[in-house]
């Protein structure tokens, strides 16, 4: 008996007629070998950006509902093309929009969350030997409005569908070989990880290692769907296991540090001379949160004069808005002034092994000190240590930490 697989192909993998045909042959090969495959696809590469650009050419602040209507059309085109290509290979196929399957979501346009999936239609296809091809990244509200899940959201469609179907494995085909110990564009000898736990992956994904949509990793953990990231560019006949994202129980090794992640698009803002009395932090951060701006690291230094400085990081895109809001709020609480820096980056070491080993932070800080990199902020969790550094040190910091934990690939035999 074959396996039930969900195979998701990203924009690059369906970026041209040739690529679409290659995807179809890959899928057909699995089907011929007796597996049942559910295909999930993204829009052709560049298409979602193009559509988004059009929206912003027309309106400075396009209606989120209309943005969803617009962006979801990219996937509508690619599912039809992939289904046709499968049929050309002699593999019966049928395309499905999110609204047709009924991937039901909340009403949060442009960042909707899946609430329920009805897999009956897809299951019927599978039972009759038809390969369903599902549009990633999109759903529908109870009232019938089209929604999308945020950029990169097709991964989340794939995992959610795999969970609903109780698939044997969800395979995310992409243009990289899997998950690396660091961005291979920055670190030459970054290692391809055979396995990584979903907790580690969640930190790596949310920290800016853009391999997977964060929500898809959360769902992997929640439903225990085995998730594999692998390349769609290698010959399907070759052994190409990619990276398996596992639960902790399944993980073989628990490295001190599994990988080094970074997020470049960060900014920090400081409210100086805040009266050091109860309630002030909430009065300052409240309006920021109310404006939908996500605050990440927060540091407060108490000064000698009974006042304090409150510093926190936001996404760089939110920097100007955050400054504006804080200037207003600082007047209300009687703070002295507001300052900021939008040329910072966050670099993080992530690993399950940190939980049971001391000294990881010291090793990381030593490595940065040896390169003369100033640490501006620090935050830690059970399995992660993050530092904020000036953006110009980003690459150097990633390499230094990668070296310090000896994450490089073993020298090859030849
Ligand atoms: N097409 C959407 C995007 O470019 C969704 C995805 O590719 O996962 O963000
Ligand atoms: Mg993606």
CSV table of C-alpha atoms and ligand atoms in Angstrom, one decimal:
chain,number,residue,atom,x,y,z
A,1,UNK,CA,0.0,0.0,0.0
A,2,UNK,CA,1.4,3.3,-1.0
A,3,UNK,CA,1.7,6.3,1.2
A,4,UNK,CA,-0.6,9.4,1.3
A,5,UNK,CA,1.6,12.4,0.6
A,6,UNK,CA,1.0,16.1,0.4
A,7,UNK,CA,3.5,17.7,-1.9
A,8,UNK,CA,3.8,21.5,-2.0
A,9,UNK,CA,5.6,23.3,-4.7
A,10,UNK,CA,6.7,26.9,-4.3
A,11,UNK,CA,6.7,29.7,-6.8
A,12,UNK,CA,10.2,28.9,-8.2
A,13,UNK,CA,9.2,25.3,-8.7
A,14,UNK,CA,6.2,26.3,-10.9
A,15,UNK,CA,7.9,29.4,-12.3
A,16,UNK,CA,7.8,28.4,-16.0
A,17,UNK,CA,6.1,26.0,-18.3
A,18,UNK,CA,9.2,23.8,-18.1
A,19,UNK,CA,9.2,23.8,-14.3
A,20,UNK,CA,5.5,23.0,-14.2
A,21,UNK,CA,6.1,20.1,-16.5
A,22,UNK,CA,8.9,18.9,-14.2
A,23,UNK,CA,6.6,19.2,-11.2
A,24,UNK,CA,4.0,17.1,-13.0
A,25,UNK,CA,6.5,14.4,-13.9
A,26,UNK,CA,7.7,14.3,-10.3
A,27,UNK,CA,4.2,13.9,-9.0
A,28,UNK,CA,3.2,11.4,-11.7
A,29,UNK,CA,6.2,9.3,-10.8
A,30,UNK,CA,5.0,9.0,-7.1
A,31,UNK,CA,1.5,8.2,-8.3
A,32,UNK,CA,2.8,5.5,-10.7
A,33,UNK,CA,4.7,3.9,-7.8
A,34,UNK,CA,1.4,3.6,-5.9
A,35,UNK,CA,1.5,6.7,-3.6
A,36,UNK,CA,-1.6,8.9,-3.4
A,37,UNK,CA,-0.5,12.5,-3.8
A,38,UNK,CA,-2.3,15.8,-2.9
A,39,UNK,CA,-0.5,18.7,-4.6
A,40,UNK,CA,-0.4,22.2,-3.2
A,41,UNK,CA,1.0,25.0,-5.2
A,42,UNK,CA,2.0,28.7,-4.9
A,43,UNK,CA,1.7,31.3,-7.6
A,44,UNK,CA,4.3,31.3,-10.3
A,45,UNK,CA,7.5,33.1,-9.0
A,46,UNK,CA,7.2,36.8,-9.0
A,47,UNK,CA,3.5,36.8,-9.6
A,48,UNK,CA,2.3,37.6,-6.1
A,49,UNK,CA,4.9,40.5,-6.0
A,50,UNK,CA,3.6,41.7,-9.3
A,51,UNK,CA,0.0,41.7,-8.2
A,52,UNK,CA,0.8,43.3,-4.9
A,53,UNK,CA,2.7,46.0,-6.8
A,54,UNK,CA,-0.3,46.7,-8.9
A,55,UNK,CA,-2.5,47.1,-5.8
A,56,UNK,CA,-0.1,49.6,-4.3
A,57,UNK,CA,0.1,51.4,-7.6
A,58,UNK,CA,-3.6,52.0,-7.5
A,59,UNK,CA,-4.0,52.7,-3.8
A,60,UNK,CA,-1.7,53.8,-1.0
A,61,UNK,CA,-3.6,51.7,1.4
A,62,UNK,CA,-5.5,49.1,-0.6
A,63,UNK,CA,-8.5,47.5,0.9
A,64,UNK,CA,-7.4,44.2,2.5
A,65,UNK,CA,-10.5,42.5,1.1
A,66,UNK,CA,-9.6,43.5,-2.4
A,67,UNK,CA,-5.9,42.6,-1.8
A,68,UNK,CA,-7.0,39.1,-1.0
A,69,UNK,CA,-9.1,39.0,-4.1
A,70,UNK,CA,-6.2,40.2,-6.1
A,71,UNK,CA,-3.3,38.1,-4.6
A,72,UNK,CA,-5.3,34.9,-4.5
A,73,UNK,CA,-5.6,35.0,-8.3
A,74,UNK,CA,-1.9,34.0,-8.7
A,75,UNK,CA,-2.6,30.6,-7.2
A,76,UNK,CA,-5.8,30.2,-9.3
A,77,UNK,CA,-3.6,30.3,-12.4
A,78,UNK,CA,-0.9,27.9,-11.2
A,79,UNK,CA,-3.3,25.2,-10.0
A,80,UNK,CA,-5.0,25.0,-13.4
A,81,UNK,CA,-1.7,24.8,-15.2
A,82,UNK,CA,-0.3,22.1,-12.9
A,83,UNK,CA,-3.5,20.1,-13.2
A,84,UNK,CA,-3.3,20.4,-17.0
A,85,UNK,CA,0.3,19.3,-17.0
A,86,UNK,CA,-0.6,16.2,-14.9
A,87,UNK,CA,-3.3,15.3,-17.3
A,88,UNK,CA,-0.8,15.6,-20.2
A,89,UNK,CA,1.3,13.0,-18.3
A,90,UNK,CA,-1.7,10.7,-18.2
A,91,UNK,CA,-2.3,11.4,-14.6
A,92,UNK,CA,-6.0,12.4,-13.9
A,93,UNK,CA,-6.0,15.6,-11.9
A,94,UNK,CA,-8.3,18.3,-10.7
A,95,UNK,CA,-7.6,21.8,-9.4
A,96,UNK,CA,-9.2,23.2,-6.3
A,97,UNK,CA,-9.5,26.8,-4.9
A,98,UNK,CA,-9.4,27.2,-1.2
A,99,UNK,CA,-13.1,28.3,-1.3
A,100,UNK,CA,-14.1,25.1,-3.2
A,101,UNK,CA,-12.5,22.7,-0.8
A,102,UNK,CA,-13.6,24.9,1.9
A,103,UNK,CA,-10.6,25.9,3.8
A,104,UNK,CA,-12.5,28.0,6.2
A,105,UNK,CA,-10.7,30.9,7.9
A,106,UNK,CA,-11.4,33.8,10.3
A,107,UNK,CA,-12.2,37.2,8.7
A,108,UNK,CA,-8.7,38.6,9.1
A,109,UNK,CA,-8.0,39.7,5.5
A,110,UNK,CA,-4.3,39.3,4.4
A,111,UNK,CA,-3.4,37.3,7.5
A,112,UNK,CA,-6.3,34.9,8.0
A,113,UNK,CA,-6.0,31.8,10.1
A,114,UNK,CA,-7.5,28.5,9.1
A,115,UNK,CA,-10.3,27.4,11.3
A,116,UNK,CA,-11.6,24.3,9.6
A,117,UNK,CA,-11.0,22.2,6.5
A,118,UNK,CA,-13.5,20.0,4.7
A,119,UNK,CA,-11.5,17.3,2.9
A,120,UNK,CA,-14.4,15.3,1.6
A,121,UNK,CA,-14.0,16.4,-2.0
A,122,UNK,CA,-10.3,16.0,-2.0
A,123,UNK,CA,-10.7,12.5,-0.4
A,124,UNK,CA,-13.2,11.6,-3.1
A,125,UNK,CA,-10.7,12.6,-5.8
A,126,UNK,CA,-8.1,10.4,-4.1
A,127,UNK,CA,-10.4,7.5,-3.9
A,128,UNK,CA,-11.2,7.7,-7.6
A,129,UNK,CA,-7.6,7.9,-8.6
A,130,UNK,CA,-7.6,11.7,-9.3
A,131,UNK,CA,-4.8,13.8,-8.1
A,132,UNK,CA,-6.1,17.0,-6.4
A,133,UNK,CA,-4.1,20.2,-7.0
A,134,UNK,CA,-4.9,22.7,-4.3
A,135,UNK,CA,-4.3,26.5,-4.4
A,136,UNK,CA,-2.0,27.4,-1.5
A,137,UNK,CA,-2.2,30.6,0.6
A,138,UNK,CA,-6.0,31.1,0.4
A,139,UNK,CA,-9.2,30.3,2.2
A,140,UNK,CA,-12.7,31.5,2.6
A,141,UNK,CA,-14.7,32.9,5.5
A,142,UNK,CA,-18.0,31.5,6.7
A,143,UNK,CA,-19.6,34.4,4.8
A,144,UNK,CA,-17.9,33.4,1.6
A,145,UNK,CA,-15.2,36.1,1.5
A,146,UNK,CA,-11.8,35.1,0.0
A,147,UNK,CA,-8.9,35.4,2.4
A,148,UNK,CA,-5.1,34.9,2.3
A,149,UNK,CA,-2.7,33.7,5.0
A,150,UNK,CA,0.1,36.2,4.6
A,151,UNK,CA,3.1,36.0,2.3
A,152,UNK,CA,4.6,32.5,2.1
A,153,UNK,CA,1.3,31.0,3.3
A,154,UNK,CA,1.1,28.1,0.9
A,155,UNK,CA,3.3,26.0,3.3
A,156,UNK,CA,0.5,26.5,5.8
A,157,UNK,CA,-2.1,25.2,3.4
A,158,UNK,CA,0.0,22.1,2.8
A,159,UNK,CA,0.5,21.3,6.4
A,160,UNK,CA,-3.2,22.0,7.3
A,161,UNK,CA,-4.4,19.7,4.5
A,162,UNK,CA,-1.9,17.0,5.5
A,163,UNK,CA,-3.2,17.2,9.1
A,164,UNK,CA,-6.8,17.1,8.0
A,165,UNK,CA,-6.1,14.0,5.7
A,166,UNK,CA,-3.8,12.4,8.3
A,167,UNK,CA,-1.2,12.2,5.5
A,168,UNK,CA,1.9,10.1,6.0
A,169,UNK,CA,4.2,13.0,5.2
A,170,UNK,CA,4.0,16.6,4.1
A,171,UNK,CA,6.8,17.4,1.6
A,172,UNK,CA,7.6,21.0,0.9
A,173,UNK,CA,9.5,21.2,-2.3
A,174,UNK,CA,11.5,24.4,-2.7
A,175,UNK,CA,14.6,25.9,-4.4
A,176,UNK,CA,16.9,25.0,-1.6
A,177,UNK,CA,18.0,21.5,-0.5
A,178,UNK,CA,16.6,21.8,3.0
A,179,UNK,CA,17.2,23.6,6.2
A,180,UNK,CA,20.8,24.7,6.8
A,181,UNK,CA,22.7,25.5,10.0
A,182,UNK,CA,22.9,29.1,8.6
A,183,UNK,CA,22.0,30.9,5.4
A,184,UNK,CA,24.4,29.4,2.9
A,185,UNK,CA,24.6,32.7,1.1
A,186,UNK,CA,26.3,34.1,4.2
A,187,UNK,CA,28.1,31.0,5.6
A,188,UNK,CA,30.0,29.0,2.9
A,189,UNK,CA,30.3,25.9,4.9
A,190,UNK,CA,26.8,25.9,6.4
A,191,UNK,CA,25.6,22.3,6.9
A,192,UNK,CA,22.3,20.8,5.6
A,193,UNK,CA,20.5,19.5,8.6
A,194,UNK,CA,19.0,15.9,8.3
A,195,UNK,CA,16.6,16.6,11.1
A,196,UNK,CA,15.5,19.6,13.2
A,197,UNK,CA,12.8,19.7,15.8
A,198,UNK,CA,9.7,21.8,15.1
A,199,UNK,CA,10.5,23.9,18.2
A,200,UNK,CA,13.9,24.7,16.7
A,201,UNK,CA,12.3,25.3,13.3
A,202,UNK,CA,9.7,27.6,14.7
A,203,UNK,CA,12.5,29.8,16.2
A,204,UNK,CA,14.5,29.6,13.0
A,205,UNK,CA,11.4,30.4,10.8
A,206,UNK,CA,10.2,33.3,13.0
A,207,UNK,CA,13.7,34.6,13.3
A,208,UNK,CA,14.0,35.2,9.6
A,209,UNK,CA,15.3,32.0,8.2
A,210,UNK,CA,12.7,32.1,5.4
A,211,UNK,CA,12.5,28.5,4.5
A,212,UNK,CA,9.0,27.9,5.9
A,213,UNK,CA,6.0,30.0,6.9
A,214,UNK,CA,5.9,30.1,10.7
A,215,UNK,CA,2.3,29.1,11.0
A,216,UNK,CA,3.0,25.9,9.0
A,217,UNK,CA,5.6,24.9,11.6
A,218,UNK,CA,3.2,25.6,14.5
A,219,UNK,CA,0.7,23.3,12.8
A,220,UNK,CA,3.4,20.6,12.4
A,221,UNK,CA,4.0,20.6,16.1
A,222,UNK,CA,0.3,20.8,17.0
A,223,UNK,CA,-0.8,17.9,14.8
A,224,UNK,CA,2.4,15.9,14.6
A,225,UNK,CA,2.5,15.9,10.8
A,226,UNK,CA,5.9,14.7,9.6
A,227,UNK,CA,7.2,17.6,7.5
A,228,UNK,CA,10.0,17.4,5.1
A,229,UNK,CA,11.7,20.3,3.2
A,230,UNK,CA,13.5,19.2,0.0
A,231,UNK,CA,14.6,20.5,-3.4
A,232,UNK,CA,12.4,20.4,-6.4
A,233,UNK,CA,15.4,21.1,-8.6
A,234,UNK,CA,17.2,17.8,-8.1
A,235,UNK,CA,16.5,14.8,-10.2
A,236,UNK,CA,13.6,12.9,-8.5
A,237,UNK,CA,15.5,9.6,-9.1
A,238,UNK,CA,18.4,10.8,-6.9
A,239,UNK,CA,18.4,10.3,-3.2
A,240,UNK,CA,17.3,13.7,-1.9
A,241,UNK,CA,16.0,13.4,1.7
A,242,UNK,CA,16.2,17.1,2.5
A,243,UNK,CA,15.4,18.0,6.1
A,244,UNK,CA,12.8,16.2,8.2
A,245,UNK,CA,11.1,18.4,10.8
A,246,UNK,CA,10.3,16.1,13.7
A,247,UNK,CA,8.9,16.2,17.2
A,248,UNK,CA,11.3,16.1,20.1
A,249,UNK,CA,10.7,12.4,20.8
A,250,UNK,CA,11.6,11.5,17.3
A,251,UNK,CA,14.8,13.6,17.2
A,252,UNK,CA,18.0,11.6,17.3
A,253,UNK,CA,20.4,14.2,18.4
A,254,UNK,CA,20.0,17.3,20.5
A,255,UNK,CA,22.7,19.6,19.3
A,256,UNK,CA,23.6,22.5,21.6
A,257,UNK,CA,23.0,24.8,18.7
A,258,UNK,CA,21.2,23.6,15.6
A,259,UNK,CA,21.4,26.8,13.6
A,260,UNK,CA,22.1,30.5,13.5
A,261,UNK,CA,19.3,32.7,12.2
A,262,UNK,CA,19.0,36.4,11.5
A,263,UNK,CA,16.5,39.0,10.8
A,264,UNK,CA,17.7,42.1,9.0
A,265,UNK,CA,14.6,44.2,8.8
A,266,UNK,CA,14.6,45.4,12.4
A,267,UNK,CA,14.6,48.7,14.1
A,268,UNK,CA,14.9,49.8,17.7
A,269,UNK,CA,13.2,52.7,19.5
A,270,UNK,CA,14.0,54.1,22.9
A,271,UNK,CA,11.9,56.3,25.2
A,272,UNK,CA,14.4,58.2,27.4
A,273,UNK,CA,13.8,59.6,30.8
A,274,UNK,CA,10.6,57.7,31.6
A,275,UNK,CA,9.4,58.3,35.2
A,276,UNK,CA,10.1,55.0,37.0
A,277,UNK,CA,6.7,54.4,38.4
A,278,UNK,CA,4.1,51.6,38.0
A,279,UNK,CA,2.0,51.5,34.8
A,280,UNK,CA,4.4,53.5,32.6
A,281,UNK,CA,5.5,50.6,30.4
A,282,UNK,CA,1.9,49.7,29.6
A,283,UNK,CA,1.1,53.3,28.8
A,284,UNK,CA,3.9,53.4,26.4
A,285,UNK,CA,3.6,50.0,24.8
A,286,UNK,CA,-0.2,50.0,24.8
A,287,UNK,CA,-0.7,52.4,21.9
A,288,UNK,CA,2.1,50.7,20.0
A,289,UNK,CA,0.3,47.3,20.3
A,290,UNK,CA,-3.1,49.0,19.6
A,291,UNK,CA,-1.6,50.2,16.2
A,292,UNK,CA,-0.9,46.6,15.3
A,293,UNK,CA,2.8,47.0,15.6
A,294,UNK,CA,4.6,43.9,16.8
A,295,UNK,CA,7.1,44.6,19.6
A,296,UNK,CA,9.9,42.0,20.0
A,297,UNK,CA,12.7,42.5,22.5
A,298,UNK,CA,12.1,44.9,25.3
A,299,UNK,CA,14.8,46.3,27.7
A,300,UNK,CA,14.5,48.7,30.5
A,301,UNK,CA,17.4,50.4,32.2
A,302,UNK,CA,16.8,52.2,35.4
A,303,UNK,CA,18.8,55.4,35.7
A,304,UNK,CA,20.2,56.9,38.9
A,305,UNK,CA,17.8,59.9,38.9
A,306,UNK,CA,14.6,57.8,39.3
A,307,UNK,CA,13.9,57.7,35.6
A,308,UNK,CA,14.3,54.9,33.2
A,309,UNK,CA,15.0,54.3,29.5
A,310,UNK,CA,12.7,51.8,27.7
A,311,UNK,CA,14.1,50.3,24.5
A,312,UNK,CA,12.3,47.8,22.2
A,313,UNK,CA,12.6,46.5,18.7
A,314,UNK,CA,10.0,46.6,16.0
A,315,UNK,CA,10.0,45.6,12.3
A,316,UNK,CA,11.8,48.2,10.2
A,317,UNK,CA,8.6,48.8,8.2
A,318,UNK,CA,6.9,49.9,11.4
A,319,UNK,CA,9.7,52.2,12.5
A,320,UNK,CA,8.3,55.6,11.5
A,321,UNK,CA,4.9,54.8,12.8
A,322,UNK,CA,6.3,53.6,16.1
A,323,UNK,CA,8.3,56.8,16.5
A,324,UNK,CA,5.2,58.9,15.8
A,325,UNK,CA,3.1,57.0,18.3
A,326,UNK,CA,5.9,57.1,21.0
A,327,UNK,CA,6.4,60.8,20.6
A,328,UNK,CA,2.7,61.3,21.5
A,329,UNK,CA,2.8,58.7,24.3
A,330,UNK,CA,6.0,60.1,25.8
A,331,UNK,CA,4.2,63.4,26.3
A,332,UNK,CA,1.4,61.7,28.2
A,333,UNK,CA,3.7,59.8,30.6
A,334,UNK,CA,6.2,62.7,31.0
A,335,UNK,CA,9.2,61.1,29.3
A,336,UNK,CA,12.1,63.2,28.2
A,337,UNK,CA,12.6,62.2,24.6
A,338,UNK,CA,12.4,59.5,22.0
A,339,UNK,CA,15.3,58.1,19.9
A,340,UNK,CA,15.7,55.3,17.4
A,341,UNK,CA,17.9,53.4,15.1
A,342,UNK,CA,16.6,51.6,12.0
A,343,UNK,CA,19.9,50.0,11.0
A,344,UNK,CA,20.0,47.1,13.3
A,345,UNK,CA,19.7,43.4,12.9
A,346,UNK,CA,18.9,40.4,15.1
A,347,UNK,CA,21.1,37.3,15.2
A,348,UNK,CA,20.1,34.2,17.1
A,349,UNK,CA,21.5,30.8,18.0
A,350,UNK,CA,18.8,28.1,18.3
A,351,UNK,CA,19.1,24.6,19.7
A,352,UNK,CA,17.3,22.2,22.0
A,353,UNK,CA,20.5,21.3,23.7
A,354,UNK,CA,20.7,24.7,25.4
A,355,UNK,CA,18.0,23.6,27.8
A,356,UNK,CA,20.4,21.2,29.5
A,357,UNK,CA,23.7,22.9,29.0
A,358,UNK,CA,25.1,26.1,30.6
A,359,UNK,CA,27.7,28.3,29.0
A,360,UNK,CA,26.1,28.6,25.6
A,361,UNK,CA,25.5,32.4,26.0
A,362,UNK,CA,29.1,32.9,27.1
A,363,UNK,CA,30.4,31.1,24.1
A,364,UNK,CA,28.3,33.2,21.8
A,365,UNK,CA,29.2,36.5,23.4
A,366,UNK,CA,32.9,35.6,23.4
A,367,UNK,CA,32.7,34.9,19.7
A,368,UNK,CA,31.1,38.3,19.1
A,369,UNK,CA,33.6,40.0,21.3
A,370,UNK,CA,36.5,38.4,19.4
A,371,UNK,CA,35.2,40.2,16.3
A,372,UNK,CA,34.7,43.4,18.1
A,373,UNK,CA,31.0,43.4,17.5
A,374,UNK,CA,29.0,45.4,20.1
A,375,UNK,CA,25.9,43.7,21.4
A,376,UNK,CA,23.1,46.3,21.8
A,377,UNK,CA,20.4,44.1,23.2
A,378,UNK,CA,20.1,40.5,24.4
A,379,UNK,CA,17.1,38.2,24.8
A,380,UNK,CA,16.9,34.6,25.7
A,381,UNK,CA,14.4,31.8,25.8
A,382,UNK,CA,14.8,28.1,26.6
A,383,UNK,CA,16.2,27.2,23.2
A,384,UNK,CA,17.3,30.5,21.8
A,385,UNK,CA,19.7,33.4,22.4
A,386,UNK,CA,19.2,36.5,20.4
A,387,UNK,CA,21.3,39.6,20.1
A,388,UNK,CA,20.8,42.9,18.4
A,389,UNK,CA,23.8,44.3,16.6
A,390,UNK,CA,24.4,47.1,14.1
A,391,UNK,CA,23.2,45.9,10.7
A,392,UNK,CA,26.7,46.3,9.1
A,393,UNK,CA,27.9,43.5,11.4
A,394,UNK,CA,25.2,41.0,10.5
A,395,UNK,CA,27.2,38.7,8.2
A,396,UNK,CA,30.2,38.8,10.4
A,397,UNK,CA,28.1,38.0,13.5
A,398,UNK,CA,26.4,35.0,11.8
A,399,UNK,CA,29.8,33.6,10.7
A,400,UNK,CA,31.4,34.1,14.1
A,401,UNK,CA,28.6,32.3,16.0
A,402,UNK,CA,28.5,29.5,13.4
A,403,UNK,CA,32.2,29.0,13.8
A,404,UNK,CA,32.1,29.2,17.6
A,405,UNK,CA,29.6,26.2,17.7
A,406,UNK,CA,31.4,24.3,15.0
A,407,UNK,CA,28.4,24.0,12.9
A,408,UNK,CA,30.2,23.6,9.6
A,409,UNK,CA,29.8,20.6,7.4
A,410,UNK,CA,32.3,17.8,7.9
A,411,UNK,CA,35.1,18.0,5.3
A,412,UNK,CA,34.2,15.9,2.3
A,413,UNK,CA,36.1,12.7,1.7
A,414,UNK,CA,37.4,13.6,-1.7
B,1,LIG,N1,2.1,33.1,-3.5
B,1,LIG,C1,2.2,33.5,-2.1
B,1,LIG,C2,3.4,34.4,-1.8
B,1,LIG,O1,4.2,34.6,-2.7
B,1,LIG,C3,2.1,32.4,-1.2
B,1,LIG,C4,3.3,31.5,-1.2
B,1,LIG,O2,4.1,31.5,-2.1
B,1,LIG,O3,3.5,30.7,-0.3
B,1,LIG,O4,3.6,34.8,-0.8
B,2,LIG,MG1,7.7,29.9,0.6
